[in-house]
XYZ file of C-alpha atoms in Angstrom:
770
model
C 68.186 -207.231 152.357
C 65.764 -208.344 149.699
C 64.987 -206.384 146.557
C 61.520 -205.571 147.840
C 62.932 -204.261 151.099
C 65.434 -202.054 149.310
C 62.665 -200.495 147.181
C 60.564 -199.766 150.221
C 63.555 -198.154 151.906
C 64.202 -195.904 148.883
C 60.586 -194.796 148.767
C 60.642 -194.053 152.482
C 63.859 -192.023 152.060
C 62.256 -190.023 149.232
C 59.224 -189.294 151.383
C 61.396 -188.156 154.240
C 63.442 -185.945 151.909
C 60.255 -184.365 150.482
C 58.920 -183.700 154.024
C 62.120 -181.813 154.731
C 61.465 -179.430 151.815
C 59.726 -176.051 152.323
C 55.946 -176.088 152.115
C 55.805 -174.232 148.783
C 58.253 -176.694 147.259
C 56.197 -179.682 148.373
C 53.234 -178.258 146.392
C 55.113 -178.732 143.120
C 54.787 -182.187 141.559
C 57.852 -184.371 141.145
C 59.230 -185.143 137.742
C 57.782 -188.639 137.972
C 54.277 -187.270 138.622
C 54.662 -184.692 135.840
C 55.862 -187.256 133.351
C 53.125 -189.660 134.300
C 50.451 -187.000 133.987
C 51.646 -185.836 130.588
C 51.823 -189.433 129.375
C 48.309 -190.070 130.574
C 46.999 -186.902 128.889
C 48.751 -187.821 125.664
C 47.294 -191.295 125.719
C 43.877 -189.838 126.514
C 44.137 -187.364 123.603
C 45.241 -190.077 121.206
C 42.411 -192.266 122.385
C 39.852 -189.463 122.062
C 41.147 -188.616 118.608
C 40.885 -192.269 117.580
C 37.356 -192.524 118.941
C 36.240 -189.334 117.182
C 37.887 -190.475 113.970
C 35.852 -193.660 114.144
C 32.503 -192.188 115.186
C 32.473 -189.061 112.910
C 31.165 -190.394 109.606
C 31.598 -188.998 106.117
C 28.061 -187.676 105.573
C 25.968 -187.637 102.452
C 26.490 -184.621 100.184
C 25.023 -181.466 101.658
C 21.513 -180.765 100.399
C 22.492 -177.101 100.005
C 25.032 -178.112 97.406
C 21.948 -178.023 95.179
C 21.419 -174.283 95.119
C 17.946 -172.789 95.437
C 16.459 -169.527 94.239
C 17.053 -166.282 96.072
C 13.935 -164.086 96.164
C 14.449 -160.311 96.261
C 11.561 -158.111 97.389
C 10.868 -154.386 97.388
C 10.626 -152.566 100.705
C 6.935 -153.452 101.047
C 7.979 -157.070 101.635
C 5.586 -158.485 99.049
C 6.393 -157.046 95.601
C 9.007 -159.234 93.936
C 12.055 -157.750 92.234
C 13.731 -160.922 90.966
C 14.584 -164.550 91.628
C 18.192 -165.650 91.326
C 20.481 -168.378 92.543
C 19.527 -171.405 90.439
C 22.459 -173.784 90.108
C 24.740 -173.075 87.199
C 26.973 -176.102 87.417
C 28.158 -178.867 85.056
C 30.460 -181.423 86.654
C 33.508 -182.575 84.713
C 36.150 -185.239 85.305
C 39.679 -184.351 86.300
C 40.926 -185.436 82.874
C 38.802 -182.746 81.222
C 40.530 -180.033 83.237
C 43.884 -178.932 81.772
C 46.821 -179.998 83.934
C 48.120 -176.415 84.162
C 44.746 -175.237 85.431
C 44.870 -177.918 88.137
C 48.387 -176.850 89.064
C 47.396 -173.173 89.165
C 44.609 -173.998 91.645
C 47.027 -175.947 93.849
C 49.518 -173.065 93.675
C 46.903 -170.474 94.613
C 44.974 -172.380 97.273
C 47.124 -175.121 98.868
C 50.742 -175.595 97.854
C 51.116 -178.657 100.109
C 48.070 -180.391 98.631
C 49.942 -183.335 97.118
C 51.962 -183.872 100.312
C 49.516 -183.238 103.162
C 47.065 -185.753 104.643
C 44.019 -183.599 104.169
C 44.841 -181.026 106.843
C 47.574 -178.478 107.431
C 48.473 -178.408 111.132
C 50.617 -175.280 110.781
C 47.844 -173.396 109.049
C 45.264 -174.558 111.547
C 47.407 -173.569 114.539
C 48.044 -170.163 113.003
C 44.334 -169.683 112.328
C 43.427 -170.842 115.825
C 45.910 -168.447 117.396
C 44.514 -165.522 115.374
C 41.010 -166.496 116.448
C 42.049 -166.489 120.109
C 43.579 -163.042 119.607
C 40.152 -161.747 118.632
C 40.746 -161.418 114.911
C 37.587 -163.366 114.126
C 37.190 -166.918 112.927
C 40.235 -167.568 110.762
C 40.727 -170.031 107.960
C 43.610 -172.433 107.644
C 41.962 -174.838 105.282
C 43.516 -177.129 102.735
C 41.860 -177.901 99.413
C 40.525 -181.096 100.986
C 38.972 -179.166 103.877
C 37.421 -176.633 101.526
C 35.975 -179.454 99.459
C 34.533 -181.067 102.580
C 33.015 -177.736 103.640
C 31.477 -177.110 100.205
C 30.261 -180.623 99.530
C 29.417 -182.162 102.902
C 29.044 -179.407 105.478
C 28.046 -175.722 105.612
C 29.764 -172.348 105.461
C 29.169 -171.717 109.190
C 32.242 -170.317 110.963
C 31.941 -172.360 114.200
C 34.371 -174.542 116.164
C 31.973 -177.507 115.904
C 31.862 -177.295 112.113
C 35.639 -176.844 111.908
C 36.121 -179.902 114.123
C 33.908 -182.084 111.955
C 35.650 -180.697 108.886
C 39.016 -181.847 110.250
C 38.008 -185.473 110.857
C 36.047 -185.789 107.632
C 38.960 -184.309 105.681
C 41.317 -186.899 107.182
C 38.942 -189.696 106.219
C 38.306 -188.355 102.736
C 42.052 -188.048 102.143
C 42.491 -191.699 103.208
C 39.578 -192.996 101.191
C 39.869 -190.996 97.959
C 42.596 -190.244 95.456
C 44.037 -186.733 95.296
C 42.748 -186.354 91.738
C 39.214 -187.158 92.831
C 39.424 -184.669 95.695
C 40.707 -181.922 93.378
C 37.975 -182.668 90.844
C 35.327 -182.535 93.573
C 36.691 -179.239 94.839
C 36.736 -177.656 91.387
C 33.209 -178.885 90.637
C 31.736 -177.586 93.896
C 33.503 -174.222 94.273
C 31.931 -170.864 93.478
C 33.748 -168.643 90.961
C 31.448 -165.621 90.771
C 29.035 -164.556 88.006
C 26.640 -167.239 89.276
C 29.041 -169.975 88.144
C 29.472 -173.067 90.333
C 32.264 -175.345 89.187
C 35.171 -174.895 86.815
C 33.153 -175.764 83.700
C 30.553 -173.056 84.310
C 33.316 -170.608 85.229
C 35.152 -171.248 81.946
C 31.983 -170.412 80.019
C 31.102 -167.410 82.205
C 34.519 -165.730 82.007
C 35.955 -166.858 78.662
C 33.102 -168.429 76.689
C 35.005 -171.706 76.216
C 34.846 -175.275 77.420
C 37.049 -175.997 80.413
C 39.304 -178.201 78.286
C 40.205 -175.162 76.158
C 41.459 -172.970 79.005
C 44.927 -171.493 78.495
C 47.562 -171.210 81.210
C 46.716 -167.565 81.900
C 42.972 -168.184 81.913
C 43.265 -171.139 84.266
C 45.428 -169.078 86.630
C 42.835 -166.297 86.660
C 40.011 -168.715 87.506
C 42.217 -170.094 90.289
C 42.660 -166.532 91.569
C 38.896 -166.016 91.715
C 38.486 -168.729 94.351
C 39.698 -166.375 97.092
C 37.167 -163.589 96.388
C 34.888 -164.495 93.471
C 32.782 -161.350 93.184
C 35.419 -158.818 94.234
C 38.065 -160.123 91.817
C 35.942 -159.983 88.647
C 38.086 -157.443 86.815
C 35.253 -156.447 84.480
C 33.181 -155.065 87.347
C 35.741 -154.596 90.144
C 36.788 -151.271 91.590
C 40.296 -150.134 90.546
C 41.665 -151.257 93.923
C 40.106 -154.726 93.656
C 41.318 -155.104 90.092
C 44.858 -154.562 91.333
C 44.310 -157.225 94.009
C 42.952 -159.662 91.419
C 45.966 -159.201 89.146
C 48.278 -159.567 92.154
C 46.552 -162.842 93.052
C 46.959 -164.033 89.443
C 50.685 -163.273 89.632
C 50.868 -165.096 92.977
C 49.397 -168.238 91.394
C 51.838 -168.188 88.471
C 54.847 -167.479 90.693
C 53.820 -170.411 92.881
C 53.728 -172.687 89.845
C 57.359 -171.779 89.163
C 58.265 -172.346 92.803
C 56.603 -175.774 92.809
C 58.268 -176.801 89.544
C 55.061 -176.832 87.491
C 56.175 -174.004 85.186
C 59.435 -172.683 83.782
C 60.466 -169.115 84.391
C 60.496 -168.441 80.651
C 56.915 -169.659 80.180
C 55.806 -167.711 83.220
C 57.340 -164.464 81.905
C 55.685 -165.023 78.523
C 52.213 -165.251 80.087
C 50.080 -162.110 79.914
C 46.940 -161.349 81.880
C 43.891 -162.683 79.989
C 41.015 -160.205 80.293
C 37.708 -162.070 80.607
C 34.653 -161.332 78.501
C 31.937 -159.002 79.779
C 29.472 -160.552 82.238
C 26.455 -162.051 80.560
C 23.096 -161.177 82.121
C 21.404 -163.803 84.233
C 17.917 -164.946 83.330
C 15.232 -163.043 85.176
C 17.343 -159.944 85.811
C 16.186 -157.875 82.856
C 15.132 -154.257 83.250
C 16.075 -152.691 86.579
C 16.025 -155.977 88.527
C 19.683 -156.834 87.913
C 20.879 -153.444 89.129
C 18.811 -153.615 92.317
C 19.969 -157.163 93.032
C 23.561 -156.042 92.480
C 23.264 -153.202 95.004
C 21.643 -155.519 97.571
C 24.253 -158.251 97.079
C 27.085 -155.733 97.286
C 25.731 -154.426 100.595
C 25.226 -157.884 102.123
C 28.744 -159.018 101.243
C 30.622 -155.766 101.942
C 28.896 -155.340 105.317
C 29.864 -158.886 106.358
C 26.232 -159.945 106.782
C 26.799 -163.007 104.609
C 29.596 -164.317 102.393
C 29.291 -164.571 98.628
C 29.262 -168.363 98.461
C 26.487 -168.714 101.042
C 24.435 -166.010 99.342
C 24.820 -167.573 95.919
C 23.965 -171.018 97.264
C 20.423 -169.711 97.371
C 17.307 -170.200 99.422
C 17.248 -166.658 100.822
C 14.245 -164.340 101.005
C 15.717 -160.832 100.903
C 13.655 -157.754 101.684
C 15.396 -154.672 100.294
C 14.922 -150.962 101.023
C 14.003 -150.073 97.439
C 10.676 -148.314 96.953
C 8.994 -149.395 93.706
C 7.262 -146.060 92.965
C 10.566 -144.240 93.515
C 12.405 -146.720 91.300
C 9.835 -146.404 88.526
C 10.007 -142.611 88.806
C 13.798 -142.645 88.382
C 13.559 -144.746 85.225
C 10.836 -142.521 83.785
C 12.818 -139.354 84.548
C 15.819 -140.638 82.584
C 13.614 -141.657 79.673
C 11.670 -138.383 79.604
C 14.552 -135.961 80.140
C 17.407 -137.700 78.300
C 16.517 -140.737 76.216
C 13.872 -138.850 74.277
C 16.427 -136.182 73.358
C 18.952 -138.618 71.911
C 18.991 -139.563 68.230
C 21.652 -142.249 67.646
C 20.743 -142.548 63.959
C 21.195 -138.861 63.233
C 24.159 -138.410 65.596
C 25.863 -141.822 65.860
C 29.173 -140.375 67.069
C 27.707 -138.459 70.004
C 24.304 -139.908 70.948
C 25.345 -143.524 71.427
C 26.608 -145.141 74.619
C 25.360 -142.267 76.803
C 25.000 -143.598 80.336
C 23.405 -142.434 83.563
C 24.365 -143.290 87.143
C 21.982 -142.383 89.942
C 21.111 -143.067 93.569
C 18.533 -141.798 96.032
C 18.951 -142.010 99.818
C 16.919 -140.957 102.855
C 19.191 -138.595 104.851
C 17.609 -139.383 108.217
C 18.102 -143.149 107.908
C 20.623 -143.886 105.126
C 18.017 -146.104 103.451
C 18.564 -146.474 99.693
C 15.154 -145.993 98.089
C 16.147 -146.104 94.405
C 19.142 -146.459 92.107
C 19.667 -146.099 88.392
C 22.373 -148.436 87.145
C 21.449 -148.492 83.467
C 18.546 -148.866 81.043
C 18.267 -152.673 81.069
C 20.439 -155.230 82.829
C 19.804 -157.741 80.049
C 21.424 -155.367 77.552
C 23.931 -153.608 79.815
C 25.041 -155.870 82.687
C 27.170 -153.162 84.327
C 25.765 -151.378 87.355
C 26.684 -147.748 86.759
C 25.306 -146.739 90.182
C 28.172 -148.600 91.875
C 31.099 -147.841 89.580
C 33.996 -145.808 90.963
C 35.767 -144.503 87.873
C 34.008 -141.220 87.035
C 35.389 -137.985 88.452
C 32.761 -135.887 90.242
C 34.121 -132.421 89.488
C 32.590 -129.456 91.290
C 30.194 -131.558 93.331
C 33.314 -131.832 95.513
C 33.369 -128.087 96.260
C 30.919 -128.332 99.196
C 33.469 -130.654 100.818
C 36.151 -127.980 100.322
C 33.847 -125.473 101.985
C 33.033 -127.795 104.887
C 36.730 -128.415 105.491
C 37.387 -124.661 105.504
C 34.590 -124.027 107.993
C 35.994 -126.769 110.211
C 39.468 -125.227 110.032
C 37.974 -121.746 110.718
C 41.262 -120.188 109.682
C 43.753 -120.648 106.887
C 47.238 -121.910 107.644
C 48.421 -118.307 108.043
C 45.567 -117.283 110.346
C 43.022 -115.649 108.017
C 39.371 -116.443 108.871
C 37.294 -118.741 106.667
C 33.529 -118.199 106.641
C 30.917 -118.389 103.893
C 31.370 -114.608 103.520
C 35.165 -114.660 103.263
C 36.252 -112.997 100.026
C 38.613 -114.490 97.475
C 40.052 -113.369 94.170
C 37.932 -114.977 91.428
C 40.294 -114.164 88.570
C 40.338 -116.956 86.021
C 43.578 -118.944 85.836
C 44.971 -117.272 88.915
C 47.798 -119.517 90.202
C 47.009 -121.280 93.457
C 49.524 -120.420 96.159
C 50.686 -122.792 98.860
C 49.622 -125.969 97.056
C 51.855 -129.024 96.686
C 51.674 -128.885 92.874
C 51.362 -125.932 90.449
C 47.752 -125.255 89.514
C 45.943 -122.359 87.812
C 42.445 -123.543 86.858
C 40.346 -121.467 84.469
C 36.784 -120.466 85.186
C 34.190 -121.330 82.591
C 34.556 -119.170 79.503
C 37.518 -117.461 81.182
C 35.295 -115.162 83.254
C 36.956 -113.039 85.940
C 34.688 -112.656 88.964
C 36.811 -110.239 90.945
C 36.653 -110.107 94.733
C 33.738 -112.411 95.722
C 32.584 -114.368 98.756
C 32.800 -118.128 99.088
C 29.001 -118.199 98.943
C 28.897 -116.450 95.570
C 31.804 -118.553 94.333
C 29.790 -121.700 95.087
C 26.713 -120.325 93.348
C 28.739 -119.525 90.225
C 31.027 -122.544 90.690
C 34.172 -120.420 90.457
C 37.167 -122.712 90.098
C 39.908 -120.237 90.971
C 38.296 -119.507 94.339
C 37.718 -123.063 95.547
C 41.073 -124.306 94.281
C 42.661 -121.749 96.617
C 40.172 -122.199 99.475
C 40.768 -125.959 99.563
C 44.514 -125.402 99.889
C 43.926 -122.766 102.580
C 41.754 -125.216 104.524
C 44.487 -127.856 104.238
C 44.317 -130.655 101.658
C 44.729 -133.328 104.332
C 41.747 -131.844 106.172
C 39.755 -131.754 102.924
C 40.395 -135.448 102.393
C 39.555 -136.262 106.014
C 36.304 -134.312 105.736
C 35.365 -136.145 102.536
C 35.875 -139.518 104.199
C 33.890 -138.513 107.283
C 31.005 -137.328 105.134
C 30.890 -140.671 103.346
C 33.333 -140.726 100.413
C 35.221 -144.068 100.642
C 38.889 -143.537 101.465
C 39.807 -146.100 98.801
C 38.562 -144.106 95.797
C 41.104 -142.600 93.487
C 41.735 -138.906 93.080
C 41.802 -137.850 96.758
C 45.545 -137.466 97.106
C 46.531 -134.414 99.190
C 49.783 -134.344 97.232
C 47.855 -132.977 94.225
C 46.411 -129.466 94.393
C 43.793 -130.421 91.789
C 42.054 -132.606 94.376
C 40.118 -129.511 95.443
C 38.088 -129.453 92.219
C 36.893 -133.031 92.188
C 39.362 -135.564 90.835
C 37.777 -138.078 93.266
C 35.826 -140.949 91.713
C 33.163 -142.138 94.186
C 30.109 -143.935 92.873
C 26.734 -142.252 92.553
C 25.674 -144.116 95.699
C 28.803 -142.991 97.577
C 28.174 -139.370 96.597
C 24.521 -139.608 97.611
C 25.627 -140.849 101.020
C 27.991 -137.895 101.470
C 25.365 -135.312 100.514
C 22.831 -137.099 102.723
C 25.184 -136.415 105.643
C 24.997 -132.684 104.896
C 21.207 -132.902 104.646
C 21.127 -134.762 107.989
C 22.936 -131.908 109.789
C 26.326 -133.660 109.800
C 25.083 -137.055 111.020
C 26.359 -139.802 108.689
C 24.723 -143.085 107.735
C 26.442 -145.582 105.477
C 23.820 -146.178 102.751
C 22.131 -149.551 103.244
C 19.825 -151.510 100.979
C 18.644 -154.661 102.814
C 16.137 -154.691 105.675
C 16.212 -158.410 106.428
C 16.976 -161.821 104.969
C 15.896 -165.285 106.033
C 16.138 -168.853 104.820
C 14.079 -171.917 105.681
C 16.221 -174.999 106.357
C 15.242 -178.524 105.246
C 14.589 -179.428 108.885
C 12.136 -176.552 109.280
C 14.401 -174.131 111.145
C 14.882 -170.580 109.898
C 18.219 -168.836 109.412
C 17.932 -165.096 110.097
C 21.389 -163.501 109.918
C 21.704 -160.258 111.867
C 21.980 -157.215 109.641
C 24.190 -154.333 110.805
C 22.816 -151.573 112.977
C 22.247 -148.277 111.229
C 23.214 -145.799 113.896
C 24.336 -142.374 112.756
C 27.881 -141.222 113.426
C 29.117 -137.676 113.961
C 30.777 -136.653 110.703
C 30.863 -132.863 111.023
C 29.237 -130.443 113.422
C 25.686 -129.310 112.776
C 26.675 -125.676 112.314
C 29.189 -126.711 109.638
C 26.763 -128.959 107.747
C 23.904 -126.467 107.952
C 26.140 -123.622 106.768
C 27.075 -125.648 103.683
C 23.405 -126.447 103.081
C 22.571 -122.762 103.382
C 25.096 -121.972 100.642
C 23.915 -124.851 98.441
C 20.360 -123.515 98.632
C 21.625 -120.507 96.705
C 22.971 -122.787 93.961
C 19.325 -123.730 93.287
C 18.349 -120.172 92.386
C 17.748 -118.205 89.170
C 21.404 -117.131 89.152
C 22.836 -120.434 90.367
C 24.193 -123.266 88.258
C 21.398 -125.511 89.542
C 18.628 -123.189 88.355
C 16.804 -126.002 86.548
C 16.021 -127.565 89.933
C 13.736 -124.623 90.752
C 11.000 -126.492 88.887
C 10.802 -128.841 91.872
C 8.817 -126.119 93.603
C 10.026 -126.837 97.117
C 13.140 -126.017 99.198
C 16.214 -127.717 97.780
C 19.996 -127.500 97.942
C 22.570 -128.945 95.589
C 25.659 -128.607 93.424
C 26.408 -129.157 89.777
C 29.599 -130.698 88.433
C 31.208 -130.941 85.008
C 34.633 -132.500 84.543
C 37.652 -131.754 82.420
C 37.111 -132.391 78.684
C 33.380 -132.781 79.422
C 33.872 -136.469 80.301
C 31.103 -136.427 82.916
C 28.399 -134.158 84.287
C 26.706 -134.338 87.695
C 24.038 -132.913 89.915
C 23.908 -133.835 93.601
C 21.110 -132.328 95.592
C 18.646 -132.769 98.402
C 15.513 -131.645 100.127
C 15.114 -132.119 103.891
C 13.681 -135.601 103.299
C 15.514 -137.029 100.261
C 19.014 -136.901 98.706
C 19.641 -137.835 95.071
C 22.639 -137.813 92.750
C 22.640 -138.060 88.957
C 25.767 -138.533 86.835
C 26.048 -138.535 83.050
C 28.909 -139.884 80.919
C 29.727 -141.699 77.689
C 31.750 -144.883 77.453
C 33.108 -146.917 74.571
C 31.318 -150.269 74.882
C 34.362 -152.245 73.739
C 37.309 -150.491 75.373
C 35.323 -148.931 78.258
C 37.263 -145.701 77.716
C 35.429 -142.486 78.599
C 34.344 -140.307 75.671
C 33.402 -136.591 75.722
C 29.773 -135.611 76.173
C 30.285 -132.709 73.765
C 27.707 -132.920 70.995
C 25.333 -135.185 72.892
C 21.710 -134.424 71.945
C 23.087 -131.857 69.508
C 24.397 -129.624 72.286
C 27.875 -128.178 72.286
C 28.566 -128.817 75.938
C 26.730 -130.905 78.547
C 26.941 -129.264 81.962
C 25.751 -130.572 85.287
C 23.043 -127.916 85.189
C 21.529 -129.462 82.070
C 20.434 -133.119 81.772
C 21.601 -134.259 85.240
C 19.683 -131.457 86.981
C 16.603 -131.978 84.785
C 16.579 -135.726 85.526
C 17.031 -134.965 89.234
C 14.158 -132.490 89.203
C 11.810 -134.794 87.296
C 12.539 -137.709 89.616
C 12.327 -135.691 92.842
C 9.036 -134.125 91.726
C 7.495 -137.586 91.314
C 9.137 -139.080 94.412
C 7.975 -136.256 96.701
C 4.720 -135.471 94.939
C 2.436 -136.938 97.587
C 4.356 -135.668 100.595
C 3.986 -132.336 102.402
C 6.628 -129.708 101.701
C 9.305 -129.508 104.381
C 11.493 -126.517 105.150
C 15.187 -126.736 105.986
C 15.783 -126.445 109.727
C 19.210 -124.821 109.731
C 21.446 -123.728 112.573
C 24.269 -121.886 110.873
C 25.259 -119.590 113.695
C 24.448 -116.602 111.478
C 21.493 -114.316 112.005
C 21.163 -113.599 108.281
C 20.989 -116.668 106.010
C 19.991 -114.812 102.862
C 21.975 -115.032 99.694
C 23.226 -111.481 99.774
C 24.011 -109.370 96.725
C 25.659 -110.480 93.535
C 28.983 -109.221 92.195
C 29.532 -108.049 88.664
C 31.383 -110.445 86.362
C 33.610 -109.409 83.507
C 35.156 -111.284 80.654
C 38.745 -112.305 81.115
C 39.961 -110.954 77.823
C 41.249 -107.930 79.686
C 43.404 -108.793 82.695
C 42.836 -105.362 84.148
C 39.116 -106.017 84.468
C 39.657 -107.953 87.683
C 39.791 -105.892 90.885
C 43.180 -105.607 92.496
C 43.385 -107.467 95.785
C 45.934 -107.300 98.532
C 48.123 -110.326 98.926
C 49.863 -112.073 101.716
C 53.658 -112.275 101.868
C 53.409 -115.636 100.120
C 51.503 -114.144 97.239
C 48.163 -115.688 98.164
C 45.122 -113.465 97.843
C 44.073 -112.073 101.178
C 40.688 -113.428 102.227
C 38.641 -110.908 104.144
C 35.225 -110.796 105.706
C 33.233 -108.000 104.028
C 32.365 -105.020 106.177
C 29.749 -103.688 103.784
C 27.354 -105.184 101.259
C 28.608 -106.101 97.823
C 27.428 -104.031 94.850
C 23.848 -104.467 93.784
C 23.225 -107.468 91.543
C 23.346 -106.821 87.829
C 20.448 -107.558 85.575
C 20.707 -110.355 83.073
C 21.782 -107.880 80.435
C 24.578 -106.512 82.636
C 26.559 -109.690 82.382
C 28.298 -110.111 79.037
C 27.314 -113.345 77.376
C 30.328 -115.192 76.002
C 30.165 -116.584 72.521
C 28.524 -119.963 72.345
C 31.203 -122.643 72.411
C 31.486 -124.856 69.377
C 34.135 -126.871 67.576
C 34.940 -123.647 65.691
C 34.984 -121.566 68.876
C 36.520 -123.798 71.553
C 36.419 -122.861 75.203
C 39.071 -123.346 77.875
C 38.943 -126.704 79.654
C 38.147 -127.695 82.287
C 34.550 -126.540 81.937
C 32.227 -125.042 84.496
C 28.496 -124.567 84.703
C 27.238 -121.088 83.996
C 23.455 -120.674 84.090
C 21.385 -118.477 81.890
C 19.097 -116.006 83.675
C 16.069 -118.218 83.043
C 15.165 -120.964 85.553
C 16.448 -123.610 83.145
C 19.923 -123.087 81.668
C 19.703 -122.615 77.934
C 21.569 -124.929 75.601
C 23.306 -123.724 72.454
C 23.220 -126.068 69.523
C 26.495 -126.062 67.596
C 27.169 -125.876 63.942
C 27.850 -129.273 62.430
C 31.427 -130.142 63.389
C 33.858 -131.074 60.710
C 35.209 -133.895 62.850
C 33.510 -135.832 65.646
C 34.868 -135.425 69.168
C 37.769 -137.729 69.875
C 37.489 -140.393 72.524
C 39.695 -139.887 75.532
C 40.406 -142.110 78.471
C 39.302 -141.004 81.920
C 42.062 -139.104 83.764
C 43.465 -140.657 86.877
C 46.101 -139.081 89.102
C 47.312 -136.222 86.963
C 47.715 -132.804 88.479
C 45.084 -131.432 86.107
C 41.668 -131.702 87.670
C 38.186 -131.488 86.349
C 36.797 -128.070 87.078
C 33.395 -129.168 88.231
């Protein structure tokens, strides 16, 4: 038998054997077919890869690498706010960049840079898998790929762009030296503060040439590459500052791991704080603050990333209303700036700052902000900062949480008419930490309702009510209303949370109060209506901005009940009496923090919500300083300058609009303020009425079955001695209005020593009282 015959016989035997198999088994391919198919697919993939490698060229540098101007417009779509985005870049050679700075960048961004071939297959597979799992387009880019994206391609997160990036990165790695690639990456990357490239970044953050960067400084600039704007520690939130420092440590630890740095040198390196941001040209006056709010919204909402925004070419129509914005600035100048005399009172009337925001409750549209007097002189946006405690402006949140709970933990009802013991410094029972806050001037209010306690801003009542409602529920309510869950001072483990240790920004607080004004429907404040960019080819990029649908934060009855109580705060006997000059229905709450470090008024009409905060800050250390003595006044309460600024601004902003009434559904037939209890000085403990207590010692809260005593006249209430450096008052402070519509201010005798500067409190158990 010939060889050919034997082969034919074997094939015939195999066919016969396969025919004898069950039908389902014959459907499965043989190992020969499987192997052949896989080999063919592999050869096809290799061939396709080779073809694509050949036909995908390394393009010319991207035209967008030359940044254009961004144009910011007011809400009318025609009035210009500012132009920004011009290129701030000076290319340097790799030899001009310190070696340790280069190594820090490699450690932070791509630790396999000197070994890989331009791509990282592991990183790409991991990113691809996360993308398939629905986690969004993921990155897995090497330094070479990032350079290709910045210099040759776009920031678009598409599979097509990622595919081109891969092949171009392979070619660039083959054609160019690693040093050239690293230099190109460092010259084309965005570092924040409008700085493109390492040279501009060195000047922007440390005021030095790139060649003079220290190890610590170079590591910080390397850290910025991951999140340029968020990791600027001079303007970052406390949480983002922690992330920036962690990223800096990650870069240095990687240098040790890669053998670039000894452990001893790494341990000797301290974090190098950058200089303050320098104002960009064209952002003087209010323009820089408005641009900052718009940019923050675009980036935080995911509408556009920071690098693409800063690359320029965008026409951005904001929500800001120019007449409203001008009115806010004028209100601050008329009500505060004109009262300050830095020459006569240099220790108290300097570095006084105002933070403000104004939001439409029905839409969440930000119509005005006040971030400072002039961005060219003060390039910090005070409207967005999250490091000032809000004091008693938090009490409406306590009340809302109690109304949601309906009952205390031991079953007692909570309504706006529930009575509490208003004795000053009465210990709070049931709280996680000991707490006995004083009322302003040590006044004992006796057995009063939650409504009256809000009107008088009685600390002892709301410290207890917040605990009775449940501190976890209070925090949850705050977040639902619009206070970011990341702000400090909202820890249910601290009883003092009830009186406003939280540190939301003025814009955050305006959003929360706007939710109350909008009957419990919450909008996240937004500041950009649309943005578009014309491409070189004539096409137009129009990124989709987020929808602005309201979410259910709290029930309407709850929100309207709180509003009903806050209307009484804006009354002749309320701490917000100065707001009566608005001459139309309004609701609000004052706030003054421990040691008089800040003062607030947050209030609203049916159509507009506005917050105003006042504080002093050391321009060099950024430590908070007391407001005591400002404008020659002993104590600055929320019912003073903040409420006056609010009233002046709201009068102008609403001047040409018809007066609207609050449409409230509180579930109560009678929404009137009721009668007022008598207050007595706390010098005599027996002056406070005796209340029954629960087995735990907590004051029993009861719903009144009969009206409270008739309100006293102004002369019935003993007036405490005016506080002064010679006659100090208990801290924390609390607003206490005079009988007149505007709270009177007592000017102190000249102090023998100026008030000492104190840092802002953080997580201590002692809270600001208002």
